[in-house]
Amino acid sequence: YDAVCVFVNDVVNAAVIERLAQCGVKLIALRCAGFNNVDLQAAAQAGIKVVRVPAYSPYAVAEHGVALLMALTRHIPQAYLRTKTANFNIEGLTGRDLHGLTAGVLGTGKIGQIMAGILKGFGMDIIAYDPYPNEAWADGSGARYVSLDDIFRQSDVLSLHCPLTEQTKHIVNHDTMKMMKPGAVIINTGRGALIDSKALVHALKHQHIGGIGMDVYEEESKYFFSDWSTDIMTDDVLARLLTFPNVIITSHQAFLTTNALKNLADTTLDNIKAFMGGAELANEVKAN
Ligand code: NAI
């Protein structure tokens, strides 16, 4: 084929790219926004172009983050299981108002801005961190940029919306979680490796973190999108995370709305058509 179409958890490292080049593949079309799984340097060396779908529905992802947050703070999974078995007891289901709490948005690109807007609607105080702050957006939306340390120190809810890079890998780690307010909750719809999962288990065990809603997990590629219900899981960190009552894990489905799927398909096909027609590639990703 002239082009291959890949998704978030497909491994597109130097070895894969070398093989693709040998097969005559000239284009890698990502049907996702993130491209941390592609060795861009190797692709450039092999003369293979890489295109992506920069935005297909930032609303889908932000809204899923909010769903995780509400489910976590109001114990919806537990309540659902109880009422399904006609148990109408509300013991242990006490939640917390979001109104008046401080939400920290880490990364104020397309998704982070929408997340901030929704949380502002709840009456939360919005603080943000981004190495490239968008002051015009902050002024217009009532958000306030703070330092990276302060976002950890001040947030009651910390929501991660930055890409996975060398700088952001394990940005949530033992030290930064120690800075957080006891009981603060984390929402991660970004990438799993933004969080040091072992440090997260430690913080949860010691009840320093109030909980986490995660749509992504550091080692998700082996498990996510597959049914492991009748198999033995060998990932002890994931297995431990699943045991906490204040951890909600969804398997990288924040993007999964009908609107987003249509946009993904349309843009991917447009990207491929542009390449085949020799047109300019508006959505090309290049190595730095
Ligand atoms: P975007 O490119 O519009 O925004 C990313 C923002 O992060 C930018 O403002 C950038 O300056 C900022 N940033 C870069 N380095 C940073 C750092 N060290 N600390 C804090 N902020 C930093 O990207 P968008 O569309 O908002 O997506 C964000 C991330 O969400 C993607 O990179 C992807 O990993 C993830 N994602 C997850 C999906 C899911 O289904 N769970 C679906 C789509 C995206």
Tab-separated table of C-alpha atoms and ligand atoms in Angstrom:
chain	number	residue	atom	x	y	z
A	1	TYR	CA	0.000	0.000	0.000
A	2	ASP	CA	1.046	3.613	-0.489
A	3	ALA	CA	-0.305	4.638	2.907
A	4	VAL	CA	-0.938	3.020	6.293
A	5	CYS	CA	-3.461	4.276	8.801
A	6	VAL	CA	-2.526	3.921	12.480
A	7	PHE	CA	-4.103	4.651	15.857
A	8	VAL	CA	-2.917	5.763	19.315
A	9	ASN	CA	-1.496	2.496	20.622
A	10	ASP	CA	0.097	1.219	17.416
A	11	VAL	CA	3.876	1.038	17.682
A	12	VAL	CA	5.485	3.016	14.875
A	13	ASN	CA	9.116	2.940	15.961
A	14	ALA	CA	12.273	2.971	13.830
A	15	ALA	CA	12.112	-0.790	13.153
A	16	VAL	CA	8.481	-0.609	11.995
A	17	ILE	CA	9.250	2.424	9.836
A	18	GLU	CA	12.203	0.675	8.227
A	19	ARG	CA	9.928	-2.257	7.302
A	20	LEU	CA	7.207	0.088	6.000
A	21	ALA	CA	9.776	1.856	3.835
A	22	GLN	CA	10.966	-1.503	2.450
A	23	CYS	CA	7.327	-2.242	1.524
A	24	GLY	CA	7.081	1.049	-0.363
A	25	VAL	CA	4.786	2.844	2.112
A	26	LYS	CA	5.052	6.588	1.608
A	27	LEU	CA	2.539	7.955	4.123
A	28	ILE	CA	1.631	7.244	7.746
A	29	ALA	CA	-1.847	8.619	8.375
A	30	LEU	CA	-2.597	8.844	12.080
A	31	ARG	CA	-6.304	8.793	12.833
A	32	CYS	CA	-5.667	10.587	16.130
A	33	ALA	CA	-4.188	13.847	17.406
A	34	GLY	CA	-1.270	12.602	19.558
A	35	PHE	CA	1.816	11.342	17.700
A	36	ASN	CA	4.098	10.298	20.584
A	37	ASN	CA	3.950	6.699	19.271
A	38	VAL	CA	5.659	7.602	15.984
A	39	ASP	CA	9.436	7.983	15.559
A	40	LEU	CA	9.281	11.152	13.463
A	41	GLN	CA	13.044	11.255	12.970
A	42	ALA	CA	13.056	7.744	11.529
A	43	ALA	CA	10.087	8.599	9.297
A	44	ALA	CA	11.866	11.696	7.956
A	45	GLN	CA	15.017	9.661	7.272
A	46	ALA	CA	12.961	7.021	5.448
A	47	GLY	CA	11.235	9.715	3.371
A	48	ILE	CA	7.832	8.787	4.802
A	49	LYS	CA	5.424	11.633	5.537
A	50	VAL	CA	3.312	11.618	8.699
A	51	VAL	CA	-0.112	13.257	8.928
A	52	ARG	CA	-2.567	13.407	11.803
A	53	VAL	CA	-6.000	14.721	12.770
A	54	PRO	CA	-5.154	17.689	14.997
A	55	ALA	CA	-8.698	18.227	16.272
A	56	TYR	CA	-11.689	15.973	15.751
A	57	SER	CA	-13.733	16.867	18.759
A	58	PRO	CA	-12.030	18.508	21.691
A	59	TYR	CA	-15.519	18.595	23.248
A	60	ALA	CA	-15.678	14.780	23.258
A	61	VAL	CA	-12.478	14.542	25.310
A	62	ALA	CA	-13.234	17.395	27.702
A	63	GLU	CA	-16.778	16.139	28.309
A	64	HIS	CA	-15.450	12.659	29.099
A	65	GLY	CA	-13.038	14.232	31.583
A	66	VAL	CA	-15.998	15.917	33.254
A	67	ALA	CA	-17.912	12.616	33.268
A	68	LEU	CA	-14.979	10.975	35.079
A	69	LEU	CA	-14.807	13.858	37.544
A	70	MET	CA	-18.507	13.762	38.386
A	71	ALA	CA	-18.560	9.961	38.605
A	72	LEU	CA	-15.617	10.108	40.979
A	73	THR	CA	-16.761	12.928	43.246
A	74	ARG	CA	-20.372	11.677	43.476
A	75	HIS	CA	-19.608	7.934	43.630
A	76	ILE	CA	-21.814	7.151	40.635
A	77	PRO	CA	-20.270	3.711	39.862
A	78	GLN	CA	-20.921	2.531	43.443
A	79	ALA	CA	-24.447	4.001	43.472
A	80	TYR	CA	-25.245	2.382	40.114
A	81	LEU	CA	-24.135	-1.058	41.300
A	82	ARG	CA	-26.137	-0.699	44.519
A	83	THR	CA	-29.418	0.367	42.954
A	84	LYS	CA	-29.105	-2.345	40.272
A	85	THR	CA	-29.376	-4.884	43.096
A	86	ALA	CA	-32.169	-2.945	44.820
A	87	ASN	CA	-29.785	-1.695	47.496
A	88	PHE	CA	-30.915	1.883	48.117
A	89	ASN	CA	-28.545	2.545	51.013
A	90	ILE	CA	-26.589	5.810	50.640
A	91	GLU	CA	-23.991	5.050	53.319
A	92	GLY	CA	-20.476	6.030	52.174
A	93	LEU	CA	-21.697	7.941	49.123
A	94	THR	CA	-21.131	11.438	50.507
A	95	GLY	CA	-19.700	13.631	47.767
A	96	ARG	CA	-18.289	17.094	47.500
A	97	ASP	CA	-19.596	20.239	45.760
A	98	LEU	CA	-17.368	21.273	42.886
A	99	HIS	CA	-18.725	24.820	43.150
A	100	GLY	CA	-16.130	27.006	44.816
A	101	LEU	CA	-13.253	24.532	44.440
A	102	THR	CA	-10.110	25.287	42.432
A	103	ALA	CA	-9.577	23.451	39.144
A	104	GLY	CA	-6.062	23.315	37.703
A	105	VAL	CA	-5.832	22.854	33.951
A	106	LEU	CA	-2.416	21.602	32.859
A	107	GLY	CA	-2.097	22.450	29.179
A	108	THR	CA	-4.423	25.084	27.758
A	109	GLY	CA	-4.701	23.984	24.140
A	110	LYS	CA	-7.953	23.025	22.471
A	111	ILE	CA	-9.118	20.442	25.027
A	112	GLY	CA	-7.798	22.241	28.123
A	113	GLN	CA	-9.645	25.425	27.193
A	114	ILE	CA	-12.939	23.577	26.772
A	115	MET	CA	-12.424	21.712	30.043
A	116	ALA	CA	-11.746	25.033	31.783
A	117	GLY	CA	-14.930	26.508	30.309
A	118	ILE	CA	-17.090	23.626	31.518
A	119	LEU	CA	-15.561	23.669	35.009
A	120	LYS	CA	-15.987	27.442	35.157
A	121	GLY	CA	-19.675	26.769	34.519
A	122	PHE	CA	-19.742	24.691	37.705
A	123	GLY	CA	-18.559	27.792	39.582
A	124	MET	CA	-14.990	26.556	40.006
A	125	ASP	CA	-12.015	28.879	40.226
A	126	ILE	CA	-9.790	28.101	37.212
A	127	ILE	CA	-6.007	28.160	37.366
A	128	ALA	CA	-3.806	26.973	34.526
A	129	TYR	CA	-0.256	26.171	33.530
A	130	ASP	CA	1.168	26.094	30.025
A	131	PRO	CA	4.733	26.886	28.894
A	132	TYR	CA	3.070	28.857	26.074
A	133	PRO	CA	0.346	30.737	27.967
A	134	ASN	CA	-2.570	32.090	25.968
A	135	GLU	CA	-3.198	35.323	27.871
A	136	ALA	CA	-5.996	36.457	25.561
A	137	TRP	CA	-7.898	33.247	26.323
A	138	ALA	CA	-7.201	33.593	30.055
A	139	ASP	CA	-8.438	37.203	30.097
A	140	GLY	CA	-11.607	36.272	28.250
A	141	SER	CA	-12.394	33.154	30.235
A	142	GLY	CA	-11.567	34.223	33.763
A	143	ALA	CA	-8.742	31.674	34.095
A	144	ARG	CA	-5.471	32.604	35.774
A	145	TYR	CA	-2.035	31.266	34.797
A	146	VAL	CA	0.146	30.144	37.700
A	147	SER	CA	3.521	28.412	37.963
A	148	LEU	CA	3.820	24.643	37.546
A	149	ASP	CA	4.444	24.228	41.293
A	150	ASP	CA	1.437	26.366	42.162
A	151	ILE	CA	-0.918	24.384	39.975
A	152	PHE	CA	0.041	21.296	42.003
A	153	ARG	CA	-0.196	23.201	45.298
A	154	GLN	CA	-3.500	24.985	44.711
A	155	SER	CA	-5.686	22.597	42.706
A	156	ASP	CA	-8.551	20.653	44.259
A	157	VAL	CA	-9.064	19.081	40.838
A	158	LEU	CA	-6.086	18.727	38.511
A	159	SER	CA	-6.893	17.933	34.896
A	160	LEU	CA	-4.142	16.935	32.458
A	161	HIS	CA	-4.330	18.218	28.873
A	162	CYS	CA	-0.731	18.518	27.730
A	163	PRO	CA	0.924	16.269	25.149
A	164	LEU	CA	3.311	13.510	26.203
A	165	THR	CA	6.858	14.747	25.619
A	166	GLU	CA	10.219	14.284	27.315
A	167	GLN	CA	9.344	17.315	29.476
A	168	THR	CA	5.901	16.072	30.475
A	169	LYS	CA	6.677	12.371	31.064
A	170	HIS	CA	5.858	11.661	34.735
A	171	ILE	CA	4.997	15.323	35.324
A	172	VAL	CA	2.720	13.888	38.014
A	173	ASN	CA	5.206	12.037	40.199
A	174	HIS	CA	6.012	11.338	43.824
A	175	ASP	CA	7.309	14.892	44.439
A	176	THR	CA	4.565	16.784	42.607
A	177	MET	CA	1.799	14.680	44.200
A	178	LYS	CA	3.326	15.446	47.601
A	179	MET	CA	2.775	19.144	46.846
A	180	MET	CA	-0.936	18.536	46.228
A	181	LYS	CA	-3.633	19.260	48.784
A	182	PRO	CA	-4.676	16.147	50.680
A	183	GLY	CA	-7.816	14.829	49.021
A	184	ALA	CA	-7.217	16.556	45.686
A	185	VAL	CA	-8.361	14.559	42.670
A	186	ILE	CA	-6.667	14.066	39.314
A	187	ILE	CA	-8.311	13.627	35.926
A	188	ASN	CA	-6.154	12.269	33.129
A	189	THR	CA	-7.512	12.187	29.607
A	190	GLY	CA	-4.102	13.168	28.184
A	191	ARG	CA	-1.592	10.322	28.027
A	192	GLY	CA	-0.890	7.609	30.606
A	193	ALA	CA	2.805	8.343	30.993
A	194	LEU	CA	2.087	11.882	32.190
A	195	ILE	CA	1.683	10.088	35.542
A	196	ASP	CA	4.214	7.878	37.308
A	197	SER	CA	1.783	5.040	37.996
A	198	LYS	CA	3.799	3.437	40.802
A	199	ALA	CA	3.982	6.793	42.601
A	200	LEU	CA	0.224	7.133	42.047
A	201	VAL	CA	-0.442	3.788	43.732
A	202	HIS	CA	1.709	4.940	46.661
A	203	ALA	CA	-0.194	8.250	46.960
A	204	LEU	CA	-3.548	6.445	46.811
A	205	LYS	CA	-2.474	3.845	49.372
A	206	HIS	CA	-1.425	6.570	51.764
A	207	GLN	CA	-4.681	8.437	51.086
A	208	HIS	CA	-2.888	11.567	50.032
A	209	ILE	CA	-4.662	11.754	46.697
A	210	GLY	CA	-8.458	11.856	46.923
A	211	GLY	CA	-8.917	9.828	43.766
A	212	ILE	CA	-8.305	9.718	40.059
A	213	GLY	CA	-10.345	9.387	36.929
A	214	MET	CA	-8.129	8.075	34.176
A	215	ASP	CA	-8.905	7.381	30.540
A	216	VAL	CA	-5.285	6.570	29.792
A	217	TYR	CA	-2.665	4.441	31.521
A	218	GLU	CA	1.098	4.289	31.139
A	219	GLU	CA	1.163	0.653	29.987
A	220	GLU	CA	-2.249	0.655	28.348
A	221	SER	CA	-1.195	-0.681	24.943
A	222	LYS	CA	-1.224	-4.318	26.088
A	223	TYR	CA	-4.661	-4.148	27.686
A	224	PHE	CA	-6.798	-1.319	26.369
A	225	PHE	CA	-9.223	-2.103	23.537
A	226	SER	CA	-9.107	-5.860	24.406
A	227	ASP	CA	-11.224	-8.138	26.615
A	228	TRP	CA	-9.055	-9.490	29.432
A	229	SER	CA	-11.950	-10.595	31.639
A	230	THR	CA	-11.101	-14.291	31.319
A	231	ASP	CA	-7.325	-13.906	31.243
A	232	ILE	CA	-4.650	-13.406	33.905
A	233	MET	CA	-3.375	-9.836	34.032
A	234	THR	CA	0.329	-9.626	34.758
A	235	ASP	CA	0.462	-5.855	35.257
A	236	ASP	CA	0.420	-5.533	39.057
A	237	VAL	CA	0.188	-1.737	38.983
A	238	LEU	CA	-2.936	-1.760	36.815
A	239	ALA	CA	-4.390	-4.597	38.893
A	240	ARG	CA	-3.766	-2.601	42.101
A	241	LEU	CA	-5.248	0.566	40.623
A	242	LEU	CA	-8.426	-1.353	39.778
A	243	THR	CA	-8.878	-2.266	43.452
A	244	PHE	CA	-9.193	1.298	44.761
A	245	PRO	CA	-12.756	2.539	45.221
A	246	ASN	CA	-11.620	6.059	44.330
A	247	VAL	CA	-10.083	5.125	40.978
A	248	ILE	CA	-12.154	5.087	37.803
A	249	ILE	CA	-10.488	3.761	34.688
A	250	THR	CA	-11.917	3.939	31.196
A	251	SER	CA	-9.970	2.443	28.323
A	252	HIS	CA	-8.977	5.416	26.157
A	253	GLN	CA	-12.509	6.193	25.054
A	254	ALA	CA	-12.642	9.942	25.654
A	255	PHE	CA	-12.567	10.522	21.886
A	256	LEU	CA	-15.341	8.004	21.249
A	257	THR	CA	-18.374	9.969	20.129
A	258	THR	CA	-20.176	9.739	16.797
A	259	ASN	CA	-19.196	13.347	16.028
A	260	ALA	CA	-15.522	12.691	16.681
A	261	LEU	CA	-15.473	9.449	14.677
A	262	LYS	CA	-16.962	11.196	11.641
A	263	ASN	CA	-14.440	14.039	11.894
A	264	LEU	CA	-11.586	11.523	12.296
A	265	ALA	CA	-12.611	9.611	9.183
A	266	ASP	CA	-13.235	12.744	7.086
A	267	THR	CA	-9.926	14.420	7.984
A	268	THR	CA	-7.923	11.195	7.591
A	269	LEU	CA	-9.342	10.671	4.096
A	270	ASP	CA	-8.725	14.340	3.221
A	271	ASN	CA	-5.120	13.989	4.455
A	272	ILE	CA	-4.589	10.909	2.265
A	273	LYS	CA	-6.266	12.531	-0.761
A	274	ALA	CA	-4.084	15.627	-0.369
A	275	PHE	CA	-0.975	13.440	-0.270
A	276	MET	CA	-1.991	11.366	-3.292
A	277	GLY	CA	-2.913	14.534	-5.221
A	278	GLY	CA	0.400	16.193	-4.393
A	279	ALA	CA	-1.338	19.019	-2.510
A	280	GLU	CA	0.096	20.794	0.510
A	281	LEU	CA	-0.228	18.687	3.690
A	282	ALA	CA	-1.981	20.942	6.183
A	283	ASN	CA	-1.841	18.310	8.925
A	284	GLU	CA	1.708	17.055	8.484
A	285	VAL	CA	3.768	16.355	11.643
A	286	LYS	CA	7.492	16.852	11.315
A	287	ALA	CA	10.468	15.975	13.497
A	288	ASN	CA	11.882	18.991	15.366
B	1	NAI	P1	-3.200	21.048	21.870
B	1	NAI	O1	-1.955	20.873	21.068
B	1	NAI	O2	-4.293	21.915	21.348
B	1	NAI	O3	-2.821	21.579	23.351
B	1	NAI	C1	-1.767	21.083	24.109
B	1	NAI	C2	-1.313	22.196	25.041
B	1	NAI	O4	-0.345	21.647	25.927
B	1	NAI	C3	-0.646	23.376	24.305
B	1	NAI	O5	-1.228	24.586	24.711
B	1	NAI	C4	0.803	23.271	24.734
B	1	NAI	O6	1.454	24.540	24.828
B	1	NAI	C5	0.655	22.631	26.104
B	1	NAI	N1	1.893	22.067	26.631
B	1	NAI	C6	2.998	21.653	25.943
B	1	NAI	N2	3.958	21.281	26.812
B	1	NAI	C7	3.451	21.461	28.056
B	1	NAI	C8	3.966	21.290	29.366
B	1	NAI	N3	5.240	20.891	29.565
B	1	NAI	N4	3.170	21.576	30.424
B	1	NAI	C9	1.909	22.018	30.245
B	1	NAI	N5	1.369	22.241	29.014
B	1	NAI	C10	2.130	21.951	27.940
B	1	NAI	O7	-3.721	19.570	22.145
B	1	NAI	P2	-5.204	19.099	22.536
B	1	NAI	O8	-5.974	18.846	21.288
B	1	NAI	O9	-5.771	19.997	23.553
B	1	NAI	O10	-4.901	17.662	23.182
B	1	NAI	C11	-4.153	17.526	24.380
B	1	NAI	C12	-3.748	16.078	24.565
B	1	NAI	O11	-4.891	15.278	24.808
B	1	NAI	C13	-3.107	15.422	23.309
B	1	NAI	O12	-1.719	15.678	23.237
B	1	NAI	C14	-3.384	13.964	23.503
B	1	NAI	O13	-2.289	13.375	24.168
B	1	NAI	C15	-4.612	13.947	24.426
B	1	NAI	N6	-5.797	13.380	23.763
B	1	NAI	C16	-6.445	12.319	24.365
B	1	NAI	C17	-7.571	11.757	23.784
B	1	NAI	C18	-8.323	10.647	24.423
B	1	NAI	O14	-9.175	9.998	23.772
B	1	NAI	N7	-8.098	10.351	25.703
B	1	NAI	C19	-8.056	12.238	22.482
B	1	NAI	C20	-7.348	13.397	21.970
B	1	NAI	C21	-6.242	13.927	22.587
